[in-house]
């Protein structure tokens, strides 16, 4: 399912190229954040932007998240289209007031008079740096009315959803999974054909990346890639697992989810954000509300503790292809046991 | 105030350097799989801090914390074991940016700027119980631009907290140079709050000791906080594996040259003062042997028990009931 051929780029390059294209198209787009200018981002997602667009449109900031995220909101309200980078999403705590009270609510509180069209890009997920540098926190944003939350699962969506995010008139949280930023696109389980220039991908439309039958795995971000690997392994055991990518947590394609659930014997929601009060619960509630007793057997597989430092401990709690396959296997055998004879 | 013992400082700085080098080597062997920030080049600050600290004092450090832990007297084997992802100071759950020791009282955080409020709270709790005790809030130059640090300075001044804000100014926050990120002078950051500031050469233990002296004295005598800014250079990339292309080669070569490297510089000074070369060589060899011994001991500390990975979220195991797929 990888159509990238011998493409040697990684996700961070695709983000940089997309930012380049949008800065070219729209002079009101500016980029700011820690280490984005001189270094081009700690993952390289803003590489070479300053060389092309200069200090006025590409700004290295002090380590002052409240000030520069807040300034991005103010600038957006004043007519710019800032793309502000929060290096790791874990640093959200420093600037959360600006996000949840200022960014999210400006349109509503002003009765629609004031908008804040900005994108907050942030790297999420665990690449081995323990409890304060590995979180996803997607649900923390998605919980707040007024924020849109895009969580691309593939290189094509890194480009397409970012285009939509920048052109959107509302604030968009754009979560870039670190494995997606770092991995060469050709090495991923799934990648689109990237030979044509990117098209904007609409928000709120999930996609099915693999047909199932026995179980459908719903995920976002890099967990979609792992779910595809898990589905491959399950197929060898005779379990047909489908994979659905939600793409945006807000807006959430609830109709699509219900459609997918109605066609599945079992539905497993996978998330590397925390399990409780998160995407898993939201998807399951959506399906249960719509289908009631007609819903398939439902389960979730997500993180339930802070992320530990030791590698073996980390592997014991962060969802992997193997743990997703195990969860799906367990769900399928549980639903089989339930089928009346 | 007494002077710092420079021969002792040299021995200790040699240990600090070998310690950080050993940790760096463990990244290469894969014993450490996460991000790793080393304090090589910043040993003179830690050694002066060591000379100033009492065992009952507390230190709250940053993402570059190892030398501050050693300076306070944290068990080096438990420290090293934690860095090697074994069941060390934090049971293998915390790792290098999240080191916790009760006695002596040490902690650190991976969130830039987050040490300062914690240090204020520690000082608040101890202020009445144990007057004369000091809490050190370590900060990098980059972290001095966090609102949390400004807010903490105000709080510490208002409540006359026995806090020493110790800023290790290595000139960069990752790739961003101090002059790109920081307006004004770091040592003046406390001025609007009435907090005295002392700037010093962070590559010279004697200079750092001299700057810390009045700060500790002020805190111990109940007169409130101070800011000490020690200028230095980080010899390694921001983290192990950092390509570090953002710092000019000439600048690195200059700071790391023998006349400026805190370790070789102190050695030359001791030699000039008549300390026999064999003695200094012996100190180097002893440092090497000491760290090798710690490393061996740390490597025999067991790995954490995977079955207990969900313990410690709350006081009682299983306090958060949940059904998992
Ligand atoms: C709140 C927060 N923002 C950003 C980071 C990412 N980060 C880690 S270290 C660092 C640079 C810190 O610079 P400085 O305070 O000068 O310390 P140094 O690394 O130079 O010792 C940054 C930006 C972080 N860990 N926490
Ligand atoms: Mg610094």
XYZ file of C-alpha atoms in Angstrom, chain B residues 7-298:
292
model
C 42.807 21.143 44.171
C 39.661 19.523 45.502
C 37.646 21.338 42.857
C 39.913 19.922 40.178
C 39.485 16.364 41.425
C 35.737 16.757 41.523
C 35.483 18.417 38.135
C 37.509 15.558 36.671
C 34.961 13.152 38.136
C 32.098 15.221 36.702
C 33.634 15.192 33.246
C 34.281 11.433 33.310
C 30.750 10.905 34.599
C 29.160 12.789 31.721
C 31.455 11.093 29.225
C 30.387 7.710 30.570
C 26.735 8.678 30.148
C 27.447 9.868 26.613
C 29.079 6.520 25.858
C 25.981 4.729 27.169
C 23.909 6.529 24.530
C 26.184 5.060 21.872
C 25.901 1.549 23.313
C 22.106 1.885 23.386
C 21.860 1.609 27.171
C 20.067 4.941 27.011
C 17.401 5.152 24.299
C 15.898 8.570 24.971
C 17.099 12.121 24.687
C 20.267 12.847 26.679
C 21.626 16.269 27.666
C 25.125 16.478 29.137
C 26.816 19.181 31.165
C 30.324 18.814 29.761
C 31.950 22.263 29.844
C 29.733 23.376 32.740
C 31.561 21.541 35.541
C 32.970 24.637 37.240
C 29.483 25.822 38.147
C 28.510 22.511 39.702
C 31.718 22.233 41.673
C 31.279 25.707 43.135
C 27.682 24.858 43.961
C 28.928 21.717 45.705
C 31.251 23.777 47.851
C 28.370 26.012 48.875
C 25.674 23.418 49.570
C 24.859 21.846 52.915
C 23.458 18.311 52.861
C 20.105 19.652 54.058
C 19.797 22.145 51.192
C 17.669 21.369 48.166
C 18.270 21.671 44.436
C 15.661 21.790 41.687
C 17.333 21.346 38.330
C 16.554 21.205 34.625
C 16.818 18.867 31.652
C 20.622 19.036 32.077
C 20.661 17.910 35.706
C 23.375 15.333 36.420
C 26.108 17.565 37.753
C 23.739 19.397 40.081
C 22.648 16.082 41.547
C 26.250 15.079 42.106
C 26.987 18.491 43.602
C 24.280 18.007 46.210
C 25.561 14.570 47.093
C 22.920 12.410 45.456
C 24.045 8.767 45.372
C 26.049 8.551 42.131
C 25.307 4.871 41.552
C 21.553 5.318 41.937
C 21.814 8.345 39.654
C 23.809 6.515 37.016
C 21.558 3.475 37.245
C 18.536 5.675 36.516
C 20.293 7.213 33.521
C 20.972 3.696 32.258
C 17.214 2.993 32.487
C 17.673 0.688 35.450
C 15.838 0.726 38.738
C 17.786 3.730 40.012
C 16.771 7.019 41.628
C 13.349 7.036 39.966
C 12.809 3.310 39.634
C 13.521 3.428 35.902
C 10.295 5.328 35.340
C 11.698 8.840 35.396
C 14.892 8.682 33.402
C 17.459 11.363 32.940
C 15.205 14.437 32.979
C 13.102 13.236 35.909
C 15.417 12.463 38.799
C 14.027 12.491 42.317
C 15.828 12.082 45.603
C 14.318 12.645 49.046
C 17.548 12.746 50.987
C 19.256 14.842 49.880
C 16.352 16.764 48.443
C 16.828 16.853 44.677
C 14.533 16.973 41.716
C 14.483 18.144 38.147
C 12.108 18.589 35.228
C 12.111 18.350 31.461
C 9.897 21.401 31.133
C 11.960 24.532 30.631
C 11.282 27.085 33.368
C 9.345 24.672 35.560
C 12.046 24.367 38.221
C 11.632 27.886 39.563
C 8.083 27.597 40.971
C 8.889 24.205 42.487
C 11.943 25.660 44.180
C 9.837 28.474 45.628
C 7.427 25.950 47.096
C 10.198 23.874 48.544
C 11.670 26.980 50.135
C 8.271 28.035 51.453
C 7.745 24.678 53.137
C 11.164 24.646 54.702
C 11.477 28.325 55.589
C 9.929 27.998 59.041
C 10.851 24.386 59.731
C 14.530 24.793 59.016
C 15.648 28.431 58.828
C 19.014 28.704 57.168
C 18.240 26.063 54.606
C 18.561 27.068 50.950
C 16.761 25.910 47.819
C 18.597 26.325 44.535
C 16.548 26.796 41.360
C 18.723 25.963 38.387
C 17.883 27.565 35.060
C 19.439 27.734 31.629
C 19.829 31.089 29.881
C 16.943 30.084 27.611
C 14.655 29.262 30.487
C 15.046 32.745 31.936
C 12.495 33.894 29.350
C 9.692 31.773 30.751
C 6.929 33.592 32.559
C 7.158 30.997 35.313
C 10.654 32.221 36.140
C 9.600 35.874 36.334
C 6.571 34.975 38.426
C 8.736 32.926 40.748
C 11.172 35.760 41.234
C 8.341 38.046 42.259
C 6.984 35.428 44.646
C 10.383 34.702 46.145
C 11.053 38.396 46.681
C 7.604 39.040 48.174
C 7.848 36.149 50.578
C 11.600 36.537 51.182
C 12.120 32.930 50.218
C 15.575 31.397 50.695
C 16.017 30.697 46.991
C 19.120 31.033 44.853
C 18.200 31.341 41.173
C 21.276 29.891 39.512
C 21.382 30.491 35.774
C 23.812 28.463 33.693
C 24.284 30.763 30.759
C 25.846 28.616 28.056
C 24.872 31.111 25.392
C 22.250 28.968 23.644
C 18.825 27.455 24.061
C 19.173 24.612 21.564
C 20.039 26.567 18.377
C 18.865 29.979 19.492
C 21.637 32.324 20.607
C 21.115 34.279 23.785
C 21.133 37.633 21.993
C 18.399 36.413 19.617
C 16.157 35.298 22.471
C 16.975 37.473 25.444
C 16.609 41.216 25.947
C 18.657 42.955 28.611
C 21.124 41.353 30.990
C 20.302 38.088 32.693
C 21.867 39.129 35.971
C 19.471 42.096 36.047
C 16.385 39.929 35.763
C 15.687 40.171 39.477
C 16.324 43.915 39.696
C 12.700 45.086 39.328
C 11.792 42.754 42.184
C 14.602 44.043 44.360
C 16.542 40.816 43.970
C 20.302 41.255 43.802
C 22.088 39.709 40.828
C 25.636 38.491 40.427
C 27.257 37.700 37.091
C 30.339 35.522 36.991
C 32.653 33.505 34.783
C 31.080 30.073 34.844
C 34.254 28.395 33.658
C 36.143 29.387 36.803
C 35.087 27.646 40.020
C 36.568 30.410 42.147
C 34.548 33.078 40.344
C 31.326 31.070 40.639
C 32.024 30.415 44.305
C 32.540 34.112 44.893
C 29.240 34.931 43.194
C 27.295 32.235 45.015
C 28.691 33.303 48.375
C 26.576 36.408 48.968
C 23.542 34.699 47.432
C 23.713 31.779 49.843
C 24.503 34.052 52.745
C 21.487 36.211 51.998
C 19.226 33.190 51.716
C 20.561 31.521 54.861
C 20.123 34.648 56.914
C 16.482 34.993 55.866
C 16.913 38.027 53.626
C 15.456 36.418 50.524
C 16.426 35.362 47.021
C 19.287 36.212 44.700
C 20.106 35.648 41.053
C 23.490 34.268 40.023
C 24.349 34.047 36.337
C 27.359 31.933 35.400
C 28.513 32.227 31.809
C 29.858 29.071 30.208
C 29.623 26.952 27.077
C 28.188 23.554 26.388
C 30.801 21.375 24.763
C 28.411 18.817 23.350
C 25.403 19.307 21.108
C 22.143 20.210 22.837
C 21.479 16.486 23.105
C 23.659 13.513 22.262
C 23.304 13.028 18.544
C 22.606 16.712 17.796
C 24.355 17.609 14.523
C 25.057 21.012 16.144
C 25.528 22.878 12.871
C 24.133 26.112 14.279
C 27.199 27.074 16.333
C 30.176 28.508 14.422
C 33.181 26.203 14.427
C 35.533 29.001 15.464
C 33.352 29.777 18.471
C 33.312 26.153 19.591
C 37.057 25.747 19.091
C 37.713 28.877 21.089
C 35.555 27.974 24.090
C 36.802 24.412 24.106
C 40.490 25.301 23.721
C 42.825 24.403 26.584
C 43.057 27.967 27.942
C 39.259 28.195 28.235
C 38.157 24.628 28.972
C 37.286 24.810 32.683
C 39.105 21.591 33.453
C 42.377 22.107 31.595
C 42.365 25.757 32.578
C 42.186 24.888 36.262
C 44.837 22.248 35.796
C 47.203 24.782 34.240
C 46.500 27.154 37.075
C 47.274 24.524 39.698
C 50.437 23.541 37.858
C 51.516 27.170 37.797
C 50.820 27.375 41.528
C 53.249 24.539 42.079
C 51.004 21.504 42.327
C 53.106 18.609 40.997
C 51.983 17.179 37.676
C 51.988 13.659 39.140
C 49.426 14.763 41.666
C 47.125 16.091 38.969
C 47.655 12.959 36.895
C 46.763 10.945 39.965
C 43.588 12.987 40.361
C 42.679 12.248 36.745
C 43.340 8.541 37.215
C 41.330 8.495 40.438
C 38.414 10.181 38.688
C 38.550 7.639 35.908
C 38.623 4.760 38.384
C 35.861 6.192 40.532
C 33.469 6.632 37.632
C 34.371 3.181 36.278
C 33.458 1.758 39.681
C 30.133 3.598 39.731
C 29.413 2.398 36.222
C 30.069 -1.192 37.139
C 27.875 -0.905 40.215
C 25.138 0.834 38.227
